[in-house]
PDB file of N, CA and C in Angstrom:
ATOM      1  N   MET A  13     -66.741   7.469 -86.273  1.00 66.00           N
ATOM      2  CA  MET A  13     -67.185   6.106 -86.402  1.00 66.00           C
ATOM      3  C   MET A  13     -66.779   5.373 -85.132  1.00 66.00           C
ATOM      4  N   LYS A  14     -67.753   4.765 -84.499  1.00 74.00           N
ATOM      5  CA  LYS A  14     -67.498   4.085 -83.238  1.00 74.00           C
ATOM      6  C   LYS A  14     -67.718   2.593 -83.388  1.00 74.00           C
ATOM      7  N   GLY A  15     -67.089   1.830 -82.497  1.00 79.00           N
ATOM      8  CA  GLY A  15     -67.225   0.387 -82.488  1.00 79.00           C
ATOM      9  C   GLY A  15     -65.871  -0.270 -82.357  1.00 79.00           C
ATOM     10  N   THR A  16     -65.879  -1.586 -82.334  1.00 82.00           N
ATOM     11  CA  THR A  16     -64.628  -2.317 -82.288  1.00 82.00           C
ATOM     12  C   THR A  16     -63.927  -2.182 -83.640  1.00 82.00           C
ATOM     13  N   PHE A  17     -62.667  -2.527 -83.672  1.00 83.00           N
ATOM     14  CA  PHE A  17     -61.915  -2.455 -84.931  1.00 83.00           C
ATOM     15  C   PHE A  17     -62.614  -3.260 -86.014  1.00 83.00           C
ATOM     16  N   GLY A  18     -63.053  -4.461 -85.686  1.00 86.00           N
ATOM     17  CA  GLY A  18     -63.732  -5.321 -86.665  1.00 86.00           C
ATOM     18  C   GLY A  18     -65.034  -4.708 -87.164  1.00 86.00           C
ATOM     19  N   GLU A  19     -65.797  -4.099 -86.244  1.00 87.00           N
ATOM     20  CA  GLU A  19     -67.052  -3.458 -86.643  1.00 87.00           C
ATOM     21  C   GLU A  19     -66.797  -2.269 -87.567  1.00 87.00           C
ATOM     22  N   ILE A  20     -65.762  -1.505 -87.255  1.00 87.00           N
ATOM     23  CA  ILE A  20     -65.410  -0.351 -88.084  1.00 87.00           C
ATOM     24  C   ILE A  20     -64.992  -0.813 -89.475  1.00 87.00           C
ATOM     25  N   VAL A  21     -64.160  -1.848 -89.543  1.00 89.00           N
ATOM     26  CA  VAL A  21     -63.727  -2.381 -90.840  1.00 89.00           C
ATOM     27  C   VAL A  21     -64.930  -2.879 -91.628  1.00 89.00           C
ATOM     28  N   ASP A  22     -65.866  -3.546 -90.959  1.00 91.00           N
ATOM     29  CA  ASP A  22     -67.077  -4.032 -91.640  1.00 91.00           C
ATOM     30  C   ASP A  22     -67.898  -2.869 -92.194  1.00 91.00           C
ATOM     31  N   LYS A  23     -68.067  -1.809 -91.415  1.00 91.00           N
ATOM     32  CA  LYS A  23     -68.818  -0.635 -91.878  1.00 91.00           C
ATOM     33  C   LYS A  23     -68.129  -0.010 -93.092  1.00 91.00           C
ATOM     34  N   LEU A  24     -66.800   0.072 -93.042  1.00 92.00           N
ATOM     35  CA  LEU A  24     -66.064   0.645 -94.164  1.00 92.00           C
ATOM     36  C   LEU A  24     -66.123  -0.256 -95.390  1.00 92.00           C
ATOM     37  N   ARG A  25     -66.157  -1.554 -95.176  1.00 93.00           N
ATOM     38  CA  ARG A  25     -66.279  -2.501 -96.294  1.00 93.00           C
ATOM     39  C   ARG A  25     -67.615  -2.291 -97.010  1.00 93.00           C
ATOM     40  N   VAL A  26     -68.686  -2.104 -96.240  1.00 94.00           N
ATOM     41  CA  VAL A  26     -70.013  -1.848 -96.823  1.00 94.00           C
ATOM     42  C   VAL A  26     -70.007  -0.521 -97.572  1.00 94.00           C
ATOM     43  N   ARG A  27     -69.456   0.518 -96.946  1.00 93.00           N
ATOM     44  CA  ARG A  27     -69.408   1.833 -97.592  1.00 93.00           C
ATOM     45  C   ARG A  27     -68.590   1.771 -98.872  1.00 93.00           C
ATOM     46  N   LYS A  28     -67.482   1.042 -98.843  1.00 93.00           N
ATOM     47  CA  LYS A  28     -66.639   0.893-100.041  1.00 93.00           C
ATOM     48  C   LYS A  28     -67.457   0.275-101.174  1.00 93.00           C
ATOM     49  N   ARG A  29     -68.228  -0.787-100.884  1.00 93.00           N
ATOM     50  CA  ARG A  29     -69.067  -1.419-101.913  1.00 93.00           C
ATOM     51  C   ARG A  29     -70.099  -0.434-102.451  1.00 93.00           C
ATOM     52  N   GLN A  30     -70.647   0.397-101.573  1.00 94.00           N
ATOM     53  CA  GLN A  30     -71.631   1.383-102.013  1.00 94.00           C
ATOM     54  C   GLN A  30     -71.009   2.391-102.978  1.00 94.00           C
ATOM     55  N   TYR A  31     -69.830   2.892-102.630  1.00 92.00           N
ATOM     56  CA  TYR A  31     -69.140   3.821-103.528  1.00 92.00           C
ATOM     57  C   TYR A  31     -68.766   3.136-104.838  1.00 92.00           C
ATOM     58  N   GLN A  32     -68.314   1.892-104.771  1.00 91.00           N
ATOM     59  CA  GLN A  32     -67.957   1.173-105.989  1.00 91.00           C
ATOM     60  C   GLN A  32     -69.177   0.953-106.874  1.00 91.00           C
ATOM     61  N   THR A  33     -70.306   0.628-106.277  1.00 91.00           N
ATOM     62  CA  THR A  33     -71.537   0.433-107.047  1.00 91.00           C
ATOM     63  C   THR A  33     -71.908   1.713-107.775  1.00 91.00           C
ATOM     64  N   ALA A  34     -71.718   2.827-107.120  1.00 90.00           N
ATOM     65  CA  ALA A  34     -72.106   4.111-107.706  1.00 90.00           C
ATOM     66  C   ALA A  34     -71.097   4.641-108.717  1.00 90.00           C
ATOM     67  N   PHE A  35     -69.798   4.525-108.434  1.00 90.00           N
ATOM     68  CA  PHE A  35     -68.807   5.293-109.188  1.00 90.00           C
ATOM     69  C   PHE A  35     -67.768   4.502-109.981  1.00 90.00           C
ATOM     70  N   SER A  36     -67.678   3.196-109.855  1.00 88.00           N
ATOM     71  CA  SER A  36     -66.643   2.444-110.575  1.00 88.00           C
ATOM     72  C   SER A  36     -66.838   2.551-112.081  1.00 88.00           C
ATOM     73  N   ALA A  37     -65.761   2.304-112.825  1.00 88.00           N
ATOM     74  CA  ALA A  37     -65.844   2.319-114.291  1.00 88.00           C
ATOM     75  C   ALA A  37     -66.972   1.403-114.731  1.00 88.00           C
ATOM     76  N   GLY A  38     -67.829   1.913-115.584  1.00 88.00           N
ATOM     77  CA  GLY A  38     -68.974   1.156-116.058  1.00 88.00           C
ATOM     78  C   GLY A  38     -70.231   1.381-115.231  1.00 88.00           C
ATOM     79  N   ALA A  39     -70.073   1.942-114.031  1.00 85.00           N
ATOM     80  CA  ALA A  39     -71.240   2.241-113.192  1.00 85.00           C
ATOM     81  C   ALA A  39     -71.949   3.483-113.735  1.00 85.00           C
ATOM     82  N   PRO A  40     -73.232   3.614-113.443  1.00 81.00           N
ATOM     83  CA  PRO A  40     -73.997   4.740-113.984  1.00 81.00           C
ATOM     84  C   PRO A  40     -73.399   6.118-113.689  1.00 81.00           C
ATOM     85  N   ALA A  41     -72.796   6.297-112.526  1.00 89.00           N
ATOM     86  CA  ALA A  41     -72.311   7.620-112.141  1.00 89.00           C
ATOM     87  C   ALA A  41     -70.815   7.818-112.395  1.00 89.00           C
ATOM     88  N   HIS A  42     -70.184   6.894-113.118  1.00 90.00           N
ATOM     89  CA  HIS A  42     -68.744   7.031-113.351  1.00 90.00           C
ATOM     90  C   HIS A  42     -68.403   8.333-114.069  1.00 90.00           C
ATOM     91  N   GLU A  43     -69.181   8.696-115.067  1.00 91.00           N
ATOM     92  CA  GLU A  43     -68.919   9.961-115.776  1.00 91.00           C
ATOM     93  C   GLU A  43     -69.112  11.151-114.855  1.00 91.00           C
ATOM     94  N   ALA A  44     -70.020  11.033-113.903  1.00 92.00           N
ATOM     95  CA  ALA A  44     -70.190  12.103-112.912  1.00 92.00           C
ATOM     96  C   ALA A  44     -68.931  12.228-112.060  1.00 92.00           C
ATOM     97  N   LEU A  45     -68.294  11.117-111.733  1.00 92.00           N
ATOM     98  CA  LEU A  45     -67.051  11.158-110.963  1.00 92.00           C
ATOM     99  C   LEU A  45     -65.944  11.839-111.763  1.00 92.00           C
ATOM    100  N   VAL A  46     -65.876  11.567-113.063  1.00 93.00           N
ATOM    101  CA  VAL A  46     -64.893  12.228-113.924  1.00 93.00           C
ATOM    102  C   VAL A  46     -65.128  13.733-113.914  1.00 93.00           C
ATOM    103  N   ASP A  47     -66.395  14.137-114.029  1.00 95.00           N
ATOM    104  CA  ASP A  47     -66.728  15.560-113.986  1.00 95.00           C
ATOM    105  C   ASP A  47     -66.403  16.154-112.621  1.00 95.00           C
ATOM    106  N   LEU A  48     -66.686  15.416-111.571  1.00 94.00           N
ATOM    107  CA  LEU A  48     -66.396  15.879-110.222  1.00 94.00           C
ATOM    108  C   LEU A  48     -64.897  16.094-110.030  1.00 94.00           C
ATOM    109  N   ALA A  49     -64.086  15.221-110.596  1.00 95.00           N
ATOM    110  CA  ALA A  49     -62.625  15.383-110.502  1.00 95.00           C
ATOM    111  C   ALA A  49     -62.193  16.708-111.118  1.00 95.00           C
ATOM    112  N   LYS A  50     -62.788  17.053-112.247  1.00 95.00           N
ATOM    113  CA  LYS A  50     -62.467  18.334-112.885  1.00 95.00           C
ATOM    114  C   LYS A  50     -62.925  19.504-112.027  1.00 95.00           C
ATOM    115  N   PHE A  51     -64.175  19.446-111.570  1.00 95.00           N
ATOM    116  CA  PHE A  51     -64.757  20.519-110.768  1.00 95.00           C
ATOM    117  C   PHE A  51     -63.973  20.729-109.472  1.00 95.00           C
ATOM    118  N   CYS A  52     -63.533  19.646-108.862  1.00 94.00           N
ATOM    119  CA  CYS A  52     -62.816  19.715-107.590  1.00 94.00           C
ATOM    120  C   CYS A  52     -61.326  19.999-107.760  1.00 94.00           C
ATOM    121  N   ARG A  53     -60.874  20.068-109.018  1.00 93.00           N
ATOM    122  CA  ARG A  53     -59.452  20.240-109.307  1.00 93.00           C
ATOM    123  C   ARG A  53     -58.642  19.185-108.544  1.00 93.00           C
ATOM    124  N   ALA A  54     -59.149  17.958-108.598  1.00 94.00           N
ATOM    125  CA  ALA A  54     -58.608  16.870-107.793  1.00 94.00           C
ATOM    126  C   ALA A  54     -57.134  16.592-108.074  1.00 94.00           C
ATOM    127  N   PHE A  55     -56.714  16.740-109.325  1.00 94.00           N
ATOM    128  CA  PHE A  55     -55.344  16.400-109.675  1.00 94.00           C
ATOM    129  C   PHE A  55     -54.558  17.630-110.109  1.00 94.00           C
ATOM    130  N   GLU A  56     -54.994  18.771-109.605  1.00 92.00           N
ATOM    131  CA  GLU A  56     -54.316  20.041-109.880  1.00 92.00           C
ATOM    132  C   GLU A  56     -53.986  20.707-108.549  1.00 92.00           C
ATOM    133  N   ASN A  57     -53.162  21.712-108.623  1.00 90.00           N
ATOM    134  CA  ASN A  57     -52.856  22.512-107.449  1.00 90.00           C
ATOM    135  C   ASN A  57     -54.061  23.388-107.133  1.00 90.00           C
ATOM    136  N   GLU A  58     -54.575  23.298-105.905  1.00 87.00           N
ATOM    137  CA  GLU A  58     -55.751  24.085-105.563  1.00 87.00           C
ATOM    138  C   GLU A  58     -55.414  25.465-105.018  1.00 87.00           C
ATOM    139  N   ILE A  59     -54.150  25.760-104.866  1.00 93.00           N
ATOM    140  CA  ILE A  59     -53.742  27.048-104.295  1.00 93.00           C
ATOM    141  C   ILE A  59     -53.863  28.147-105.337  1.00 93.00           C
ATOM    142  N   ILE A  60     -54.593  29.193-104.967  1.00 93.00           N
ATOM    143  CA  ILE A  60     -54.729  30.362-105.823  1.00 93.00           C
ATOM    144  C   ILE A  60     -54.019  31.510-105.105  1.00 93.00           C
ATOM    145  N   PRO A  61     -52.835  31.892-105.569  1.00 94.00           N
ATOM    146  CA  PRO A  61     -52.072  32.952-104.897  1.00 94.00           C
ATOM    147  C   PRO A  61     -52.910  34.222-104.726  1.00 94.00           C
ATOM    148  N   GLY A  62     -52.908  34.742-103.507  1.00 96.00           N
ATOM    149  CA  GLY A  62     -53.608  35.977-103.231  1.00 96.00           C
ATOM    150  C   GLY A  62     -55.097  35.813-102.963  1.00 96.00           C
ATOM    151  N   ASP A  63     -55.621  34.585-103.044  1.00 96.00           N
ATOM    152  CA  ASP A  63     -57.053  34.383-102.810  1.00 96.00           C
ATOM    153  C   ASP A  63     -57.253  33.253-101.800  1.00 96.00           C
ATOM    154  N   HIS A  64     -57.111  33.621-100.537  1.00 95.00           N
ATOM    155  CA  HIS A  64     -57.193  32.663 -99.432  1.00 95.00           C
ATOM    156  C   HIS A  64     -58.545  31.952 -99.406  1.00 95.00           C
ATOM    157  N   ASP A  65     -59.642  32.696 -99.567  1.00 96.00           N
ATOM    158  CA  ASP A  65     -60.974  32.106 -99.493  1.00 96.00           C
ATOM    159  C   ASP A  65     -61.202  31.077-100.594  1.00 96.00           C
ATOM    160  N   ARG A  66     -60.848  31.424-101.806  1.00 94.00           N
ATOM    161  CA  ARG A  66     -61.027  30.500-102.941  1.00 94.00           C
ATOM    162  C   ARG A  66     -60.146  29.262-102.764  1.00 94.00           C
ATOM    163  N   THR A  67     -58.948  29.454-102.252  1.00 95.00           N
ATOM    164  CA  THR A  67     -58.051  28.327-101.996  1.00 95.00           C
ATOM    165  C   THR A  67     -58.688  27.357-101.006  1.00 95.00           C
ATOM    166  N   LEU A  68     -59.297  27.889 -99.940  1.00 96.00           N
ATOM    167  CA  LEU A  68     -59.930  27.023 -98.945  1.00 96.00           C
ATOM    168  C   LEU A  68     -61.149  26.303 -99.521  1.00 96.00           C
ATOM    169  N   ILE A  69     -61.898  26.987-100.369  1.00 95.00           N
ATOM    170  CA  ILE A  69     -63.050  26.346-101.024  1.00 95.00           C
ATOM    171  C   ILE A  69     -62.572  25.167-101.872  1.00 95.00           C
ATOM    172  N   LEU A  70     -61.528  25.393-102.653  1.00 94.00           N
ATOM    173  CA  LEU A  70     -61.010  24.318-103.508  1.00 94.00           C
ATOM    174  C   LEU A  70     -60.421  23.180-102.684  1.00 94.00           C
ATOM    175  N   ALA A  71     -59.803  23.496-101.551  1.00 94.00           N
ATOM    176  CA  ALA A  71     -59.264  22.448-100.675  1.00 94.00           C
ATOM    177  C   ALA A  71     -60.403  21.576-100.148  1.00 94.00           C
ATOM    178  N   GLY A  72     -61.528  22.189 -99.813  1.00 95.00           N
ATOM    179  CA  GLY A  72     -62.688  21.422 -99.352  1.00 95.00           C
ATOM    180  C   GLY A  72     -63.254  20.535-100.440  1.00 95.00           C
ATOM    181  N   ARG A  73     -63.281  21.054-101.659  1.00 95.00           N
ATOM    182  CA  ARG A  73     -63.756  20.240-102.782  1.00 95.00           C
ATOM    183  C   ARG A  73     -62.859  19.023-102.981  1.00 95.00           C
ATOM    184  N   ARG A  74     -61.551  19.247-102.926  1.00 95.00           N
ATOM    185  CA  ARG A  74     -60.606  18.133-103.110  1.00 95.00           C
ATOM    186  C   ARG A  74     -60.789  17.093-102.013  1.00 95.00           C
ATOM    187  N   GLU A  75     -61.007  17.560-100.785  1.00 93.00           N
ATOM    188  CA  GLU A  75     -61.206  16.634 -99.673  1.00 93.00           C
ATOM    189  C   GLU A  75     -62.421  15.744 -99.926  1.00 93.00           C
ATOM    190  N   ALA A  76     -63.517  16.340-100.396  1.00 93.00           N
ATOM    191  CA  ALA A  76     -64.721  15.567-100.691  1.00 93.00           C
ATOM    192  C   ALA A  76     -64.458  14.561-101.819  1.00 93.00           C
ATOM    193  N   PHE A  77     -63.774  15.018-102.878  1.00 95.00           N
ATOM    194  CA  PHE A  77     -63.473  14.109-103.988  1.00 95.00           C
ATOM    195  C   PHE A  77     -62.622  12.938-103.510  1.00 95.00           C
ATOM    196  N   PHE A  78     -61.596  13.219-102.700  1.00 94.00           N
ATOM    197  CA  PHE A  78     -60.703  12.142-102.291  1.00 94.00           C
ATOM    198  C   PHE A  78     -61.330  11.214-101.255  1.00 94.00           C
ATOM    199  N   ARG A  79     -62.403  11.641-100.619  1.00 93.00           N
ATOM    200  CA  ARG A  79     -63.148  10.693 -99.781  1.00 93.00           C
ATOM    201  C   ARG A  79     -63.731   9.602-100.678  1.00 93.00           C
ATOM    202  N   ILE A  80     -64.328  10.012-101.789  1.00 94.00           N
ATOM    203  CA  ILE A  80     -64.868   9.035-102.746  1.00 94.00           C
ATOM    204  C   ILE A  80     -63.728   8.202-103.327  1.00 94.00           C
ATOM    205  N   TRP A  81     -62.673   8.860-103.787  1.00 94.00           N
ATOM    206  CA  TRP A  81     -61.522   8.189-104.404  1.00 94.00           C
ATOM    207  C   TRP A  81     -60.939   7.133-103.457  1.00 94.00           C
ATOM    208  N   ASN A  82     -60.755   7.508-102.199  1.00 93.00           N
ATOM    209  CA  ASN A  82     -60.196   6.561-101.231  1.00 93.00           C
ATOM    210  C   ASN A  82     -61.078   5.338-101.076  1.00 93.00           C
ATOM    211  N   HIS A  83     -62.386   5.531-101.040  1.00 93.00           N
ATOM    212  CA  HIS A  83     -63.285   4.390-100.899  1.00 93.00           C
ATOM    213  C   HIS A  83     -63.260   3.498-102.140  1.00 93.00           C
ATOM    214  N   LEU A  84     -62.945   4.054-103.275  1.00 93.00           N
ATOM    215  CA  LEU A  84     -62.856   3.252-104.493  1.00 93.00           C
ATOM    216  C   LEU A  84     -61.543   2.487-104.592  1.00 93.00           C
ATOM    217  N   HIS A  85     -60.469   3.022-104.027  1.00 93.00           N
ATOM    218  CA  HIS A  85     -59.139   2.469-104.286  1.00 93.00           C
ATOM    219  C   HIS A  85     -58.413   1.879-103.079  1.00 93.00           C
ATOM    220  N   LEU A  86     -58.877   2.154-101.879  1.00 93.00           N
ATOM    221  CA  LEU A  86     -58.199   1.612-100.702  1.00 93.00           C
ATOM    222  C   LEU A  86     -58.991   0.449-100.115  1.00 93.00           C
ATOM    223  N   GLU A  87     -58.291  -0.449 -99.467  1.00 93.00           N
ATOM    224  CA  GLU A  87     -58.934  -1.552 -98.756  1.00 93.00           C
ATOM    225  C   GLU A  87     -59.514  -1.011 -97.445  1.00 93.00           C
ATOM    226  N   PRO A  88     -60.531  -1.663 -96.891  1.00 91.00           N
ATOM    227  CA  PRO A  88     -61.128  -1.172 -95.652  1.00 91.00           C
ATOM    228  C   PRO A  88     -60.119  -0.931 -94.524  1.00 91.00           C
ATOM    229  N   GLN A  89     -59.133  -1.816 -94.390  1.00 90.00           N
ATOM    230  CA  GLN A  89     -58.128  -1.636 -93.340  1.00 90.00           C
ATOM    231  C   GLN A  89     -57.307  -0.363 -93.592  1.00 90.00           C
ATOM    232  N   GLU A  90     -57.048  -0.054 -94.860  1.00 92.00           N
ATOM    233  CA  GLU A  90     -56.333   1.173 -95.199  1.00 92.00           C
ATOM    234  C   GLU A  90     -57.200   2.399 -94.908  1.00 92.00           C
ATOM    235  N   LEU A  91     -58.498   2.285 -95.136  1.00 90.00           N
ATOM    236  CA  LEU A  91     -59.412   3.379 -94.826  1.00 90.00           C
ATOM    237  C   LEU A  91     -59.401   3.683 -93.333  1.00 90.00           C
ATOM    238  N   VAL A  92     -59.342   2.631 -92.510  1.00 89.00           N
ATOM    239  CA  VAL A  92     -59.260   2.832 -91.061  1.00 89.00           C
ATOM    240  C   VAL A  92     -58.029   3.668 -90.734  1.00 89.00           C
ATOM    241  N   THR A  93     -56.901   3.351 -91.345  1.00 89.00           N
ATOM    242  CA  THR A  93     -55.671   4.096 -91.106  1.00 89.00           C
ATOM    243  C   THR A  93     -55.827   5.559 -91.502  1.00 89.00           C
ATOM    244  N   VAL A  94     -56.436   5.800 -92.660  1.00 86.00           N
ATOM    245  CA  VAL A  94     -56.656   7.175 -93.123  1.00 86.00           C
ATOM    246  C   VAL A  94     -57.552   7.917 -92.146  1.00 86.00           C
ATOM    247  N   TYR A  95     -58.659   7.306 -91.734  1.00 81.00           N
ATOM    248  CA  TYR A  95     -59.586   7.988 -90.842  1.00 81.00           C
ATOM    249  C   TYR A  95     -59.012   8.187 -89.453  1.00 81.00           C
ATOM    250  N   ARG A  96     -58.204   7.267 -88.996  1.00 81.00           N
ATOM    251  CA  ARG A  96     -57.561   7.465 -87.693  1.00 81.00           C
ATOM    252  C   ARG A  96     -56.640   8.678 -87.730  1.00 81.00           C
ATOM    253  N   ALA A  97     -55.990   8.892 -88.849  1.00 76.00           N
ATOM    254  CA  ALA A  97     -55.039  10.001 -88.977  1.00 76.00           C
ATOM    255  C   ALA A  97     -55.735  11.340 -89.185  1.00 76.00           C
ATOM    256  N   THR A  98     -56.939  11.348 -89.753  1.00 66.00           N
ATOM    257  CA  THR A  98     -57.582  12.620 -90.085  1.00 66.00           C
ATOM    258  C   THR A  98     -58.862  12.879 -89.306  1.00 66.00           C
ATOM    259  N   VAL A  99     -59.786  11.952 -89.305  1.00 59.00           N
ATOM    260  CA  VAL A  99     -61.101  12.189 -88.707  1.00 59.00           C
ATOM    261  C   VAL A  99     -61.050  12.141 -87.189  1.00 59.00           C
ATOM    262  N   LEU A 100     -60.416  11.131 -86.633  1.00 52.00           N
ATOM    263  CA  LEU A 100     -60.417  10.972 -85.181  1.00 52.00           C
ATOM    264  C   LEU A 100     -59.778  12.156 -84.461  1.00 52.00           C
ATOM    265  N   PRO A 101     -58.617  12.661 -84.899  1.00 53.00           N
ATOM    266  CA  PRO A 101     -58.067  13.837 -84.225  1.00 53.00           C
ATOM    267  C   PRO A 101     -59.008  15.044 -84.286  1.00 53.00           C
ATOM    268  N   GLN A 102     -59.722  15.228 -85.381  1.00 56.00           N
ATOM    269  CA  GLN A 102     -60.669  16.342 -85.497  1.00 56.00           C
ATOM    270  C   GLN A 102     -61.808  16.159 -84.503  1.00 56.00           C
ATOM    271  N   GLN A 103     -62.317  14.946 -84.357  1.00 51.00           N
ATOM    272  CA  GLN A 103     -63.412  14.696 -83.419  1.00 51.00           C
ATOM    273  C   GLN A 103     -62.959  14.951 -81.988  1.00 51.00           C
ATOM    274  N   GLU A 104     -61.728  14.555 -81.661  1.00 51.00           N
ATOM    275  CA  GLU A 104     -61.205  14.778 -80.322  1.00 51.00           C
ATOM    276  C   GLU A 104     -61.078  16.270 -80.034  1.00 51.00           C
ATOM    277  N   GLN A 105     -60.710  17.070 -81.026  1.00 49.00           N
ATOM    278  CA  GLN A 105     -60.577  18.517 -80.840  1.00 49.00           C
ATOM    279  C   GLN A 105     -61.921  19.161 -80.597  1.00 49.00           C
ATOM    280  N   GLN A 106     -62.996  18.617 -81.163  1.00 54.00           N
ATOM    281  CA  GLN A 106     -64.330  19.194 -81.010  1.00 54.00           C
ATOM    282  C   GLN A 106     -64.936  18.902 -79.659  1.00 54.00           C
ATOM    283  N   GLN A 107     -64.419  17.922 -78.946  1.00 48.00           N
ATOM    284  CA  GLN A 107     -64.987  17.557 -77.644  1.00 48.00           C
ATOM    285  C   GLN A 107     -64.475  18.448 -76.542  1.00 48.00           C
TER     286      GLN A 107
END
């Protein structure tokens, strides 16, 4: 995500509203989010001893679930902090 700090916060604020519209309690897809939490093992240990590949698959699922979760529960400024710590270093490594 590129732009000034204010532009980034604004983009995250819009995205947060979009996720809230889709997944908040009472929203049409809220039950889908509950199912997704189960499927992604969001609140369980994703490590499967002796099965490296399956463990990595489950870690990816949890990452996707917590992207949604973070947008539902964190403020835009907090999202910036999360993305600076995780997304930006990955983008720098790819360059």
